[in-house]
């Protein structure tokens, strides 16, 4: 059975801290791994990763994929209160079907 | 671009009634749309893939007669929850595929009394 597992499930840090969110997967027919940020409603796209070892960056966020060890990390540096959200990891397993992890609920305290 | 809307954004209905949720891609055409369900503090679970002009394909464990999907045009898919029960109360999110990306709608919160 396809499985995506995120850790930690919940994380509370102070503004300015750096956080690392983890995502491991066991999925047949892997196509890509995606990270989303979900605040109140729809998930918003952050990154799509298809190749191992190539870091993707967007401002204070970065992510990398290890296809040999079947995991990905999402880093957020110099966190701000606006980064508080649920971060979802999903793996595309063909035909654009996404298998989501449980999410990491990140809370940034001022 | 790539905006997906859902209507209604929230609905409350009585047990036994049917509820229709619409998903529209506003500025692009989507031959494929996806319906997800999200229970509180849980992740999104794919329910079905909606294909324009053909039958939807359902994930294992999802009752196709209970969750009717119609993809009548390249910009509209509908999900009808038939004979809704309280356990169907959930957050329903659709997404529309464009190239290799999926764009999510804002979701519909369904509460069945």
Coordinates of C-alpha atoms in Angstrom, one line a residue:
Chain A
X1 CA 0.0 0.0 0.0
X2 CA 1.3 3.5 -0.9
X3 CA 2.3 5.4 2.1
X4 CA 3.6 8.9 2.8
X5 CA 4.7 9.7 6.4
X6 CA 5.6 13.1 7.7
X7 CA 7.4 14.1 10.9
X8 CA 7.0 15.8 13.2
X9 CA 3.2 16.0 13.2
X10 CA 3.4 19.2 15.2
X11 CA 6.1 21.7 15.8
X12 CA 6.2 25.0 17.8
X13 CA 9.1 27.3 17.5
X14 CA 10.0 31.0 18.0
X15 CA 10.1 33.5 15.2
X16 CA 13.6 33.5 13.7
X17 CA 14.2 29.8 14.3
X18 CA 15.0 27.4 11.4
X19 CA 12.9 24.4 11.0
X20 CA 13.2 21.1 9.1
X21 CA 10.2 19.1 8.1
X22 CA 10.5 15.5 7.1
X23 CA 8.7 13.3 4.6
X24 CA 9.3 9.7 3.8
X25 CA 7.5 7.6 1.3
X26 CA 6.8 4.2 -0.1
X27 CA 5.0 4.6 -3.3
X28 CA 4.8 2.4 -6.4
X29 CA 5.3 4.2 -9.7
X30 CA 6.9 7.3 -8.2
X31 CA 6.7 10.4 -10.5
X32 CA 7.4 13.3 -8.2
X33 CA 7.2 14.6 -4.7
X34 CA 5.4 17.9 -3.9
X35 CA 5.2 20.2 -0.9
X36 CA 2.2 22.3 -0.2
X37 CA 1.3 24.9 2.5
X38 CA -2.2 24.8 3.8
X39 CA -3.5 27.6 5.9
X40 CA -7.3 27.8 6.2
X41 CA -8.4 26.3 3.0
X42 CA -6.8 25.0 -0.2
X43 CA -3.2 23.8 -0.2
X44 CA -0.9 26.2 -2.1
X45 CA 2.0 24.8 -4.1
X46 CA 5.5 25.2 -2.8
X47 CA 7.8 22.8 -4.6
X48 CA 7.9 19.8 -7.0
X49 CA 10.9 17.5 -6.8
X50 CA 11.7 14.8 -9.3
X51 CA 15.5 14.4 -9.1
X52 CA 17.7 13.4 -6.2
X53 CA 20.1 15.8 -4.7
X54 CA 19.0 19.0 -6.4
X55 CA 17.9 21.6 -3.9
X56 CA 15.0 23.8 -4.8
X57 CA 14.8 27.2 -3.2
X58 CA 12.2 29.9 -2.9
X59 CA 13.1 32.7 -0.6
X60 CA 13.5 31.3 2.9
X61 CA 12.2 27.9 1.9
X62 CA 14.2 25.1 0.4
X63 CA 13.7 21.4 -0.3
X64 CA 15.6 18.4 -1.4
X65 CA 14.7 14.9 -2.4
X66 CA 16.6 11.6 -1.8
X67 CA 15.2 8.9 -4.1
X68 CA 17.5 6.3 -2.8
X69 CA 16.5 6.7 0.8
X70 CA 12.9 7.7 -0.2
X71 CA 12.6 10.9 1.7
X72 CA 12.5 14.6 1.4
X73 CA 13.0 17.6 3.7
X74 CA 11.6 21.1 3.7
X75 CA 13.7 23.7 5.4
X76 CA 12.4 27.1 6.5
X77 CA 15.0 29.6 7.7
X78 CA 14.4 32.8 9.7
X79 CA 10.8 31.7 10.4
X80 CA 8.0 34.3 10.6
X81 CA 4.6 34.1 12.1
X82 CA 3.2 34.0 8.6
X83 CA 4.8 30.7 8.1
X84 CA 2.4 29.1 10.6
X85 CA 0.4 26.5 8.6
X86 CA 0.1 22.9 7.9
X87 CA 2.8 21.7 5.5
X88 CA 1.7 18.8 3.4
X89 CA 4.0 16.4 1.5
X90 CA 2.5 14.5 -1.4
X91 CA 3.8 11.9 -3.8
X92 CA 2.5 11.6 -7.4
X93 CA 2.2 8.0 -8.3
X94 CA 1.2 8.3 -11.9
X95 CA -1.8 9.7 -13.7
X96 CA -1.4 12.8 -11.5
X97 CA -2.7 10.9 -8.5
X98 CA -1.4 12.3 -5.3
X99 CA -0.9 10.4 -2.0
X100 CA -0.6 12.9 0.9
X101 CA 1.1 12.6 4.2
X102 CA -0.6 13.6 7.4
X103 CA 0.9 17.0 7.4
X104 CA 3.1 18.9 9.9
X105 CA 1.3 21.6 11.8
X106 CA 3.9 24.4 12.3
X107 CA 3.3 27.2 14.7
X108 CA 5.6 30.1 14.9
X109 CA 5.4 32.2 18.1
X110 CA 6.4 35.8 18.1
Chain B
X1 CA -3.7 32.2 -13.9
X2 CA -4.7 28.7 -12.9
X3 CA -7.6 29.5 -10.5
X4 CA -10.0 26.9 -9.3
X5 CA -13.2 27.7 -7.6
X6 CA -15.7 25.6 -5.6
X7 CA -19.3 26.2 -4.8
X8 CA -20.7 26.3 -2.2
X9 CA -17.9 27.0 0.3
X10 CA -19.9 25.5 3.1
X11 CA -23.2 23.7 3.3
X12 CA -25.3 22.2 6.1
X13 CA -27.9 19.6 5.2
X14 CA -30.1 17.1 6.9
X15 CA -29.3 13.5 7.0
X16 CA -30.7 11.6 4.0
X17 CA -30.6 14.6 1.6
X18 CA -28.2 15.0 -1.4
X19 CA -25.7 17.7 -1.8
X20 CA -24.0 18.9 -5.0
X21 CA -20.6 20.5 -4.9
X22 CA -19.2 22.3 -8.0
X23 CA -15.6 22.6 -9.0
X24 CA -14.6 25.0 -11.8
X25 CA -11.4 25.9 -13.4
X26 CA -11.8 29.6 -14.1
X27 CA -9.0 30.4 -16.6
X28 CA -7.9 27.1 -18.0
X29 CA -9.4 23.9 -19.3
X30 CA -8.9 20.7 -17.3
X31 CA -9.6 17.3 -18.8
X32 CA -8.9 15.8 -15.4
X33 CA -10.1 17.0 -12.0
X34 CA -9.6 15.3 -8.7
X35 CA -11.8 15.1 -5.6
X36 CA -10.3 14.8 -2.1
X37 CA -11.8 14.5 1.3
X38 CA -10.1 15.9 4.4
X39 CA -11.3 15.0 7.9
X40 CA -10.3 17.3 10.8
X41 CA -6.6 17.3 11.5
X42 CA -6.1 14.6 8.9
X43 CA -4.6 14.8 5.5
X44 CA -6.2 14.9 2.1
X45 CA -7.5 11.5 0.8
X46 CA -8.0 11.1 -2.9
X47 CA -11.6 9.9 -3.6
X48 CA -11.8 9.9 -7.3
X49 CA -10.5 11.1 -10.6
X50 CA -13.0 13.0 -12.7
X51 CA -12.4 12.7 -16.5
X52 CA -14.2 15.0 -18.9
X53 CA -16.5 13.0 -21.2
X54 CA -16.0 9.7 -19.4
X55 CA -16.7 7.9 -16.2
X56 CA -14.9 8.9 -13.0
X57 CA -12.4 6.4 -11.5
X58 CA -12.8 5.9 -7.8
X59 CA -10.2 5.0 -5.2
X60 CA -10.5 1.8 -3.3
X61 CA -13.1 2.0 -0.6
X62 CA -15.0 5.0 -2.1
X63 CA -18.6 4.2 -3.0
X64 CA -19.3 5.3 -6.5
X65 CA -23.1 5.2 -6.0
X66 CA -22.8 7.4 -3.0
X67 CA -20.4 10.0 -4.4
X68 CA -21.6 10.7 -7.9
X69 CA -19.1 12.6 -10.1
X70 CA -20.0 14.3 -13.4
X71 CA -17.4 16.1 -15.5
X72 CA -19.7 17.7 -18.0
X73 CA -17.3 20.2 -19.6
X74 CA -13.6 21.0 -19.6
X75 CA -14.1 23.6 -16.8
X76 CA -16.7 21.9 -14.5
X77 CA -16.8 18.8 -12.4
X78 CA -19.5 18.2 -9.8
X79 CA -19.6 15.9 -6.8
X80 CA -22.9 14.9 -5.5
X81 CA -23.1 13.3 -2.0
X82 CA -26.2 11.2 -2.1
X83 CA -28.2 10.3 1.0
X84 CA -25.8 12.1 3.2
X85 CA -25.1 10.9 6.7
X86 CA -23.3 12.6 9.6
X87 CA -20.2 10.5 8.9
X88 CA -20.0 12.2 5.5
X89 CA -19.3 15.5 7.2
X90 CA -15.9 16.6 6.0
X91 CA -14.0 19.1 4.0
X92 CA -14.2 18.3 0.3
X93 CA -11.5 19.8 -2.0
X94 CA -11.1 19.5 -5.7
X95 CA -8.1 20.1 -7.9
X96 CA -7.7 20.6 -11.6
X97 CA -4.8 19.3 -13.6
X98 CA -2.9 21.5 -16.0
X99 CA 0.3 20.1 -17.6
X100 CA 2.0 18.4 -14.7
X101 CA 0.6 20.6 -12.0
X102 CA -2.6 20.4 -9.9
X103 CA -4.3 23.5 -8.7
X104 CA -6.6 23.2 -5.7
X105 CA -9.9 24.8 -5.1
X106 CA -10.7 26.5 -1.8
X107 CA -12.7 23.5 -0.5
X108 CA -16.3 22.9 0.6
X109 CA -17.1 22.2 4.2
X110 CA -20.1 19.8 4.4
X111 CA -21.9 19.3 7.7
X112 CA -24.6 16.7 7.8
X113 CA -27.0 17.0 10.8

